[in-house]
Tab-separated table of N, CA and C in Angstrom:
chain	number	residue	atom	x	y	z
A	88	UNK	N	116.535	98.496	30.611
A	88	UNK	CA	117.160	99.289	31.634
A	88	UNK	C	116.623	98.836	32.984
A	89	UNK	N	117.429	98.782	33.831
A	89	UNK	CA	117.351	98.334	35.109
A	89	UNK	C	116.649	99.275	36.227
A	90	UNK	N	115.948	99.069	37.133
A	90	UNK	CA	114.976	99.894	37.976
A	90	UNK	C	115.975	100.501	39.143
A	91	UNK	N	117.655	99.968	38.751
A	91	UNK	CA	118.746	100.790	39.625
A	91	UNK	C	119.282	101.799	38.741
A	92	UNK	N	119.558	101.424	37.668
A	92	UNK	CA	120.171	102.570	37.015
A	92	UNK	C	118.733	103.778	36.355
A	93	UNK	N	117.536	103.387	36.646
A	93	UNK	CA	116.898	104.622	36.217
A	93	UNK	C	117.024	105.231	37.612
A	94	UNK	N	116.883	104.860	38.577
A	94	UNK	CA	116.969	105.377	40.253
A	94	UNK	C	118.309	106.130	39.913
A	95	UNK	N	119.258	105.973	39.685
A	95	UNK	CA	120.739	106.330	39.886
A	95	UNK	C	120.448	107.784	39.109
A	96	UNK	N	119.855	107.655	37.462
A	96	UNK	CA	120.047	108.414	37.124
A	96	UNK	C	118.781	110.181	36.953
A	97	UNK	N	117.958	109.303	38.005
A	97	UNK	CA	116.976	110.302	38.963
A	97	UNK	C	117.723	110.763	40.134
A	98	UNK	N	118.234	110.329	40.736
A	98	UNK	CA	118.884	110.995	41.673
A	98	UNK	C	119.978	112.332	41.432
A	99	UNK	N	120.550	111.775	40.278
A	99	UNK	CA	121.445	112.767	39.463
A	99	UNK	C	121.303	113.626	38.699
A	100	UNK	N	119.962	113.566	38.432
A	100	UNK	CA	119.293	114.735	37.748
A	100	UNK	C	118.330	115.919	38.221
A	101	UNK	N	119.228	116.916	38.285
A	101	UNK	CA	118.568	118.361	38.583
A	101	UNK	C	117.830	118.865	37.756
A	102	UNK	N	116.896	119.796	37.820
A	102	UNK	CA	116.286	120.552	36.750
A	102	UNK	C	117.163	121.367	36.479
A	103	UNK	N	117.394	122.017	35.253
A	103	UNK	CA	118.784	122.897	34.723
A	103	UNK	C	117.937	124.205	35.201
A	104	UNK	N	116.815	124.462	35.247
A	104	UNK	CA	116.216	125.867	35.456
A	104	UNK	C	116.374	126.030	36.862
A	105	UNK	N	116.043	125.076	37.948
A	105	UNK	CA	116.203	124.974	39.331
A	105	UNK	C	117.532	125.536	39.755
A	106	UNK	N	118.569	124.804	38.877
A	106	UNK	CA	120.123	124.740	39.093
A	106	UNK	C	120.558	126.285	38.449
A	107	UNK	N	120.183	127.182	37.864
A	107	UNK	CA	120.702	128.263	36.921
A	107	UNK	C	119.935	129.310	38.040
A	108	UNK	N	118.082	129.201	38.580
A	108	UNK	CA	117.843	130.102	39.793
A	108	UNK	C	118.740	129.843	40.459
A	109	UNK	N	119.196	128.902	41.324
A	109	UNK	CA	119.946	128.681	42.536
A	109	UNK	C	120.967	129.624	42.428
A	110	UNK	N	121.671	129.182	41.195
A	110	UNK	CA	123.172	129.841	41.214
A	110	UNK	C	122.846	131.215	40.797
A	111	UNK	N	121.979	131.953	40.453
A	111	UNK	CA	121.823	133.164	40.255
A	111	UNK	C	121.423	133.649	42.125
A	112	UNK	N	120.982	133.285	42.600
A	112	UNK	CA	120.652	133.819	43.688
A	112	UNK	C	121.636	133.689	44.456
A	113	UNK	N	122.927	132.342	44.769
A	113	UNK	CA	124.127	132.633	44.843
A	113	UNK	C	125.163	133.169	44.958
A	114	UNK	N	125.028	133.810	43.457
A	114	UNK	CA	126.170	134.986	42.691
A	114	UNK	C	125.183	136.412	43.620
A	115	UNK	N	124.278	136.497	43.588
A	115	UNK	CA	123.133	137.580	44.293
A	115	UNK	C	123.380	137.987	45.709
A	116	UNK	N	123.751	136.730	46.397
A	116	UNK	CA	123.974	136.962	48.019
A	116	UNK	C	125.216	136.992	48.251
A	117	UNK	N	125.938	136.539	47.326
A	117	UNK	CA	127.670	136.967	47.612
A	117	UNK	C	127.920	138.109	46.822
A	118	UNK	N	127.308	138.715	46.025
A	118	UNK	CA	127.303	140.355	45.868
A	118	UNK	C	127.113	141.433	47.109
A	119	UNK	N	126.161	140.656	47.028
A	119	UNK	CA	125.190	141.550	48.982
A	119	UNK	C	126.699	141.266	49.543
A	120	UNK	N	126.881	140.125	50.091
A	120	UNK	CA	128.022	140.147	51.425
A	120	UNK	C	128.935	140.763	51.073
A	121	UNK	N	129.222	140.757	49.633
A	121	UNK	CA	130.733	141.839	49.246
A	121	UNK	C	130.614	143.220	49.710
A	122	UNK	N	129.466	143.796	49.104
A	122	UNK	CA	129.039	145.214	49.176
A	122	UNK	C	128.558	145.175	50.732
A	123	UNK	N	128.354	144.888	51.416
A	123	UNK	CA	128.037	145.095	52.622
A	123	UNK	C	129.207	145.006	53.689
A	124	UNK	N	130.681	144.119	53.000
A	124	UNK	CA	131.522	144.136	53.584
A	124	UNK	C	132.347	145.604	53.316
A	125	UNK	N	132.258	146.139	51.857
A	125	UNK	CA	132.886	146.841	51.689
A	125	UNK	C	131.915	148.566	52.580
A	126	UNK	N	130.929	148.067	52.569
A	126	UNK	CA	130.125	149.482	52.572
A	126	UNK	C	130.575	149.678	54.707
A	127	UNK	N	130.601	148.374	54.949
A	127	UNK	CA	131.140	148.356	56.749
A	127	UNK	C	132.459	148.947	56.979
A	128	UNK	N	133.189	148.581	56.164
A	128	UNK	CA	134.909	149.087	56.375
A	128	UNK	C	134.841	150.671	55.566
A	129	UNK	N	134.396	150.689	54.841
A	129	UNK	CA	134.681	151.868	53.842
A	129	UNK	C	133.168	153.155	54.128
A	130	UNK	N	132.466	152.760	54.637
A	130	UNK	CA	131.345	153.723	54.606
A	130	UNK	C	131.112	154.843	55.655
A	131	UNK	N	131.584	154.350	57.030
A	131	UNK	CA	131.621	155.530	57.768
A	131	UNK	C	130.158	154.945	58.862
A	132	UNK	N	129.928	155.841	59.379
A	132	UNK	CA	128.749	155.590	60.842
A	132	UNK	C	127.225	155.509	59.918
A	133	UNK	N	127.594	156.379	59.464
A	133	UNK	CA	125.932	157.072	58.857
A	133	UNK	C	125.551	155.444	57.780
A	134	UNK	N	126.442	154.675	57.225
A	134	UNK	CA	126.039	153.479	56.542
A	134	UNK	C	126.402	152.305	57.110
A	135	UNK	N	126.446	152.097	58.716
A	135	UNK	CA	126.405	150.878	59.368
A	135	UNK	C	125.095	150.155	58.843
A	136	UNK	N	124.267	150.593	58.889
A	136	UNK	CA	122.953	150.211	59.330
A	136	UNK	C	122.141	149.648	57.715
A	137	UNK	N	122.979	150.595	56.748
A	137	UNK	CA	122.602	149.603	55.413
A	137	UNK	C	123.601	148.432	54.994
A	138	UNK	N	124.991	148.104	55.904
A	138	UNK	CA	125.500	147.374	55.773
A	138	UNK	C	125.174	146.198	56.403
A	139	UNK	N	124.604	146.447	58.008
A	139	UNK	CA	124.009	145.376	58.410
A	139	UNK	C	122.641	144.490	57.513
A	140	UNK	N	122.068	145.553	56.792
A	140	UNK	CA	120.493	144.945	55.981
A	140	UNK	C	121.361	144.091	54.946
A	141	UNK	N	122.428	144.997	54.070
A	141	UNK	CA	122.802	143.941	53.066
A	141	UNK	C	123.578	142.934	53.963
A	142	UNK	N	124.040	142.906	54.878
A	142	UNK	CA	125.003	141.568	55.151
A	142	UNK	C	123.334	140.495	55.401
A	143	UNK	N	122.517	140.984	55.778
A	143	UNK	CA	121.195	140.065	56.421
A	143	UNK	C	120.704	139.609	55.100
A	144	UNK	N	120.496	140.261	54.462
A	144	UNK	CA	119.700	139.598	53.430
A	144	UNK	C	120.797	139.005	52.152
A	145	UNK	N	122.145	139.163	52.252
A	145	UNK	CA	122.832	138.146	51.534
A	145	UNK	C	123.185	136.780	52.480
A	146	UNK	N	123.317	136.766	53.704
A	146	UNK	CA	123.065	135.190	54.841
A	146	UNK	C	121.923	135.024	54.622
A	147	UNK	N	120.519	135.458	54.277
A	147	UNK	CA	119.352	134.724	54.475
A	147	UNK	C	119.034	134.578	52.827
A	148	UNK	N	119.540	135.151	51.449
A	148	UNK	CA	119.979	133.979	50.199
A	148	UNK	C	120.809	133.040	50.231
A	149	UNK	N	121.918	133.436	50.727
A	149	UNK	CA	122.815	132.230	50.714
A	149	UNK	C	122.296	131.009	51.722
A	150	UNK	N	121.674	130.973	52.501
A	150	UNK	CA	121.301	129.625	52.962
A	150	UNK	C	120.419	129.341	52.369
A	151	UNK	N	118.944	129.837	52.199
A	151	UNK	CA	118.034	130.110	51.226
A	151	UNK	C	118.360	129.108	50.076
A	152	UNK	N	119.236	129.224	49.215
A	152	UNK	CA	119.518	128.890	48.130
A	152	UNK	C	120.223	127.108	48.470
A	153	UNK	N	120.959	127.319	49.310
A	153	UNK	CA	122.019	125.908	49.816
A	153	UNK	C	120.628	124.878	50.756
A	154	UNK	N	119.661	125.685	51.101
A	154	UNK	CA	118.803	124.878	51.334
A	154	UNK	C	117.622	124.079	50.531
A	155	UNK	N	117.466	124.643	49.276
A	155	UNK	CA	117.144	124.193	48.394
A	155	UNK	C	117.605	123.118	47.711
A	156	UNK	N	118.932	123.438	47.376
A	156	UNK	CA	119.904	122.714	46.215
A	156	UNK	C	119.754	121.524	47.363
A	157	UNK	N	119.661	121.478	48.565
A	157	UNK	CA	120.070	120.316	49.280
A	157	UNK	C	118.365	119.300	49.553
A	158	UNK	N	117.304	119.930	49.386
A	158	UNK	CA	116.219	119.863	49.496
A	158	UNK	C	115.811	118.797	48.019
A	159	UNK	N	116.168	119.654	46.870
A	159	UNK	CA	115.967	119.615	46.011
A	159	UNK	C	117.180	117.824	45.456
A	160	UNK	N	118.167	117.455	45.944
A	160	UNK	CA	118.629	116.331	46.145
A	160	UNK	C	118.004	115.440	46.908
A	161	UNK	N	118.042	115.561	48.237
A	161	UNK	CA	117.329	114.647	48.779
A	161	UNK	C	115.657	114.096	48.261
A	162	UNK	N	114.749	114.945	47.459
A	162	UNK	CA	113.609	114.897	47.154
A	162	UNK	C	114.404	113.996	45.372
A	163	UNK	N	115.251	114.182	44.748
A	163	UNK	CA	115.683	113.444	43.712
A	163	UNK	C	116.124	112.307	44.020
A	164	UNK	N	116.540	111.653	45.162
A	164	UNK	CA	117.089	110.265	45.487
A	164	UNK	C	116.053	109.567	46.116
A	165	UNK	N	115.036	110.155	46.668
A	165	UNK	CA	113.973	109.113	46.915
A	165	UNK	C	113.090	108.981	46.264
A	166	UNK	N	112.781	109.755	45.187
A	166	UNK	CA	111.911	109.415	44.216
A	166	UNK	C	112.494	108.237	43.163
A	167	UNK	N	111.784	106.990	42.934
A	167	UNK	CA	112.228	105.919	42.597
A	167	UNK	C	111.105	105.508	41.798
A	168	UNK	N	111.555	105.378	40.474
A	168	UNK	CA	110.339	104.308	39.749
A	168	UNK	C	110.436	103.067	39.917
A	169	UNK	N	109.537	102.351	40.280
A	169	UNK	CA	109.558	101.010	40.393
A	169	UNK	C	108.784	100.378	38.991
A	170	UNK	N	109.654	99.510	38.088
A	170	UNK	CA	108.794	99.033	37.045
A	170	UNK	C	108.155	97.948	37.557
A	171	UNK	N	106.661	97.418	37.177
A	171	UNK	CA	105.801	96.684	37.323
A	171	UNK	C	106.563	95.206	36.745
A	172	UNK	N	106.183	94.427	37.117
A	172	UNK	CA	106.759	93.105	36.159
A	172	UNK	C	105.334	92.935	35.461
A	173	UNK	N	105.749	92.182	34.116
A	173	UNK	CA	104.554	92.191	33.304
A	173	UNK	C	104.330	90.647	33.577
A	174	UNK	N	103.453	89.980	33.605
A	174	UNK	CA	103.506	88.423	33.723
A	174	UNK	C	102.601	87.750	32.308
A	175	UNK	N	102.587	86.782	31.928
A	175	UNK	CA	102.236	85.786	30.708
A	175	UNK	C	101.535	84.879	31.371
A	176	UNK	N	100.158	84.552	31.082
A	176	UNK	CA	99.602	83.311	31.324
A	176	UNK	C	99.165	82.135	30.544
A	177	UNK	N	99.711	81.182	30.623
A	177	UNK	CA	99.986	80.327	29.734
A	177	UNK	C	98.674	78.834	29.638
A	178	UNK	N	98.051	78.959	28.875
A	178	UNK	CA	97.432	77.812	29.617
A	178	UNK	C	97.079	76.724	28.047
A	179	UNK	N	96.939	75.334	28.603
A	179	UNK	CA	96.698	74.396	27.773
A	179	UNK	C	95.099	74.156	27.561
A	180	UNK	N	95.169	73.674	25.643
A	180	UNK	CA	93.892	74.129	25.347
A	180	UNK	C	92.908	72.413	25.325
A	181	UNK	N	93.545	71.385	25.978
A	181	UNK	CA	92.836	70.194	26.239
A	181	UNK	C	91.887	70.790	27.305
A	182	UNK	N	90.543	70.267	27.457
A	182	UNK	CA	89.895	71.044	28.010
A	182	UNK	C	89.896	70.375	29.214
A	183	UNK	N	90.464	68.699	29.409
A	183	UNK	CA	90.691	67.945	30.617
A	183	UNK	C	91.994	68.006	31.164
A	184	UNK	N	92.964	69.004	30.641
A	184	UNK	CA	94.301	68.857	31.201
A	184	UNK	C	94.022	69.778	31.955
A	185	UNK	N	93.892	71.766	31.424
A	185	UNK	CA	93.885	72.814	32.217
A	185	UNK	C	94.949	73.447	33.063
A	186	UNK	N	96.189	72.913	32.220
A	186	UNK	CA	97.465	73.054	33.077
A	186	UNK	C	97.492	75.119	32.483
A	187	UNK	N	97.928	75.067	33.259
A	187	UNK	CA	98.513	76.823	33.682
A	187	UNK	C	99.691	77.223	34.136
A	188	UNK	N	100.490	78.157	32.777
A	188	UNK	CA	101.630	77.975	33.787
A	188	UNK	C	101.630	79.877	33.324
A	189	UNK	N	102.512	80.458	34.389
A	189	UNK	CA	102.519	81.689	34.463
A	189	UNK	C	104.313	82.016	34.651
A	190	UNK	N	104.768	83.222	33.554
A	190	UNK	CA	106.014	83.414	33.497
A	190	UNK	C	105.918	84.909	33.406
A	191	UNK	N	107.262	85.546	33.195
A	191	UNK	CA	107.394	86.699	32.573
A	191	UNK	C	107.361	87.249	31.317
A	192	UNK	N	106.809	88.012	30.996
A	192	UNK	CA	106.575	88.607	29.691
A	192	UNK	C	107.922	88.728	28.911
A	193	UNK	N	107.346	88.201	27.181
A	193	UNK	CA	108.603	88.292	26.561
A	193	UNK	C	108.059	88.731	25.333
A	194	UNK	N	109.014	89.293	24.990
A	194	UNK	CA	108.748	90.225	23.680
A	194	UNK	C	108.166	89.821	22.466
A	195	UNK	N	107.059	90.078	22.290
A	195	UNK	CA	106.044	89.150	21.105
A	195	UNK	C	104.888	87.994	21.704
A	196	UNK	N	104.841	88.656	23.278
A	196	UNK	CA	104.123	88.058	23.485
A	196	UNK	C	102.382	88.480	23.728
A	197	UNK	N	101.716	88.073	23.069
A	197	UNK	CA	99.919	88.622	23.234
A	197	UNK	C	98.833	87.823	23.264
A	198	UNK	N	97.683	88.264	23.690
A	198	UNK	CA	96.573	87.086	24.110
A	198	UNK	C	96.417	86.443	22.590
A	199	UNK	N	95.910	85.782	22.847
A	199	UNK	CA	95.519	84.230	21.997
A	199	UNK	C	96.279	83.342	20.918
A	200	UNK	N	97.553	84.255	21.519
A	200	UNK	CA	98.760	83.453	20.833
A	200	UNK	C	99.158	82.238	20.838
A	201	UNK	N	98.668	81.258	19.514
A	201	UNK	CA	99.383	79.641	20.027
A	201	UNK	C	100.608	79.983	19.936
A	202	UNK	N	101.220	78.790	20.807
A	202	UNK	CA	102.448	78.558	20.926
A	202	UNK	C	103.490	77.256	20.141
A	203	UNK	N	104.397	77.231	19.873
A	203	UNK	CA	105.132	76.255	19.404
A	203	UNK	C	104.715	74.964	20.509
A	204	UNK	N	105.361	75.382	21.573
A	204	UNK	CA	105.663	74.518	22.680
A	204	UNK	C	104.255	73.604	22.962
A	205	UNK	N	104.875	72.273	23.451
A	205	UNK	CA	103.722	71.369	24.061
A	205	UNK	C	103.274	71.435	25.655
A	206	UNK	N	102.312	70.933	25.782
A	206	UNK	CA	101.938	71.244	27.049
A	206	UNK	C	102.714	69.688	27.823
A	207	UNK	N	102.981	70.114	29.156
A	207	UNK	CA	104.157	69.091	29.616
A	207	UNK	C	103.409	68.122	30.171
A	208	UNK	N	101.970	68.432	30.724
A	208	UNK	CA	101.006	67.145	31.355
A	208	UNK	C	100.616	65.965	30.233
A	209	UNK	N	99.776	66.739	29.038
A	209	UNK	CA	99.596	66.234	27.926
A	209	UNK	C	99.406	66.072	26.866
A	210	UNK	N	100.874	67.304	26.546
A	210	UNK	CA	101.229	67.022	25.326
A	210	UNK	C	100.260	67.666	24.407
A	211	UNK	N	99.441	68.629	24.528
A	211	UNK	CA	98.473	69.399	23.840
A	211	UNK	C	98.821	70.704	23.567
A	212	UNK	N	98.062	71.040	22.187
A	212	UNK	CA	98.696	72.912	22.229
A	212	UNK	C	98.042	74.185	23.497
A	213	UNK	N	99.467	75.080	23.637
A	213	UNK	CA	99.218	76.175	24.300
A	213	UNK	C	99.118	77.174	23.460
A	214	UNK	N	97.929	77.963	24.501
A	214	UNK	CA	97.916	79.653	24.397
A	214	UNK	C	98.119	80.219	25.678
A	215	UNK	N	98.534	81.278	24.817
A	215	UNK	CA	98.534	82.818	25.669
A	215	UNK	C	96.792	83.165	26.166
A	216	UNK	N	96.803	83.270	27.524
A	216	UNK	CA	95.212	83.844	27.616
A	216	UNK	C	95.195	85.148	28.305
A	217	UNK	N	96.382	85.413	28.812
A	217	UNK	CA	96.875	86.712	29.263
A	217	UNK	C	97.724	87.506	29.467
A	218	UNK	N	97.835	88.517	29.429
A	218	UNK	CA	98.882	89.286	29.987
A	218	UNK	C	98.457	90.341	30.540
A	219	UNK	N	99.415	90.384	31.799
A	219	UNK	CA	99.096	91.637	32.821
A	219	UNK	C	100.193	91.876	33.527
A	220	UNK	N	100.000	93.001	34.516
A	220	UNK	CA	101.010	94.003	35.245
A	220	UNK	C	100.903	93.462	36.510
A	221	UNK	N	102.108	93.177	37.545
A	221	UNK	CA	101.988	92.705	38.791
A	221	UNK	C	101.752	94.443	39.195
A	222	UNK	N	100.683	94.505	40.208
A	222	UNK	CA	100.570	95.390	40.974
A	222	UNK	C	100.814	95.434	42.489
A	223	UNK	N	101.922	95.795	42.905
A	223	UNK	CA	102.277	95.541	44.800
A	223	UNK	C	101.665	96.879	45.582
A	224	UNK	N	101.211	96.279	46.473
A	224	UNK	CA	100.501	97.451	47.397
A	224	UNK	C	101.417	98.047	47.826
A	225	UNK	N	101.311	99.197	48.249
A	225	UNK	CA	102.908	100.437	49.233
A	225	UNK	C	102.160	99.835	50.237
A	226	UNK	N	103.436	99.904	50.966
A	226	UNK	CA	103.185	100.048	52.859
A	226	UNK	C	102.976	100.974	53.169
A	227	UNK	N	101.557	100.527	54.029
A	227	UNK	CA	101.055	102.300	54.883
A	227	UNK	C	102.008	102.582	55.852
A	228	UNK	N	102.202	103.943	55.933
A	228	UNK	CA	103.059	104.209	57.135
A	228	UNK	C	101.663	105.482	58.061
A	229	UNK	N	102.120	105.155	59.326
A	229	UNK	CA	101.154	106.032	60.020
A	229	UNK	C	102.390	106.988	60.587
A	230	UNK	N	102.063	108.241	60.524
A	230	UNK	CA	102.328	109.742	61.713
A	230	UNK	C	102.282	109.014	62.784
A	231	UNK	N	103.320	109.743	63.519
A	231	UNK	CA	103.244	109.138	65.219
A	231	UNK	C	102.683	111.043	65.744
């Protein structure tokens, strides 16, 4: 699998528990705005004032919630695994040749493994003497 399509399919993936609060709090603040619409037209003087609290606190879930879901995307598309490349070090076992050659890791490959193959300087058998993980430094970023 490719280090785009695991990105692709991190980006596209919500937590289902994240996504089920959200939409419950949702369905929660468009209850509030209903009942607060209805309690404004239908309630009379004496229940302005609990219509204004529910209209306030169903606008401050409903963004609440749309600020999340949108939070909660943007924090899923930049999180990116980067796979390491694994590398193979190859080296010839004439002890006057010392040729070295270094590739990518392939499946079945482990230290002190002879190899079929000849060595191309002279013609002597190879081993495997290593394998390891390329490690790339992140770029520091500084606060302004």
């Amino acid at each position: 699998m490719t280090s785009q399509t695991q990105t692709k399919s991190t980006s596209n993936k919500l937590s289902s528990y994240l996504m089920l609060i959200v939409l419950i709090v949702m369905a929660l603040a468009a209850v509030a705005l209903f009942l607060a619409f209805e309690t404004f037209l239908f309630g009379g003087q004496e229940n302005q004032l609990s219509a204004i609290i529910l209209a306030g606190l169903g606008l401050i879930a409903l963004a609440t919630s749309v600020f999340l879901l949108y939070q909660s995307r943007k924090q899923a598309t930049e999180a990116k695994i980067d796979i390491p490349k694994v590398m193979t070090i190859i080296e010839c076992q004439n002890k006057a040749c010392n040729n070295k050659i270094i590739r990518e890791f392939q499946r079945g490959d482990y230290v002190f493994k002879d190899l079929d193959t000849t060595c191309p300087k002279c013609g002597g058998r190879q081993m495997i003497t290593a394998v390891y993980k390329e490690i790339k430094e992140k770029e520091k970023t500084y606060a302004i």
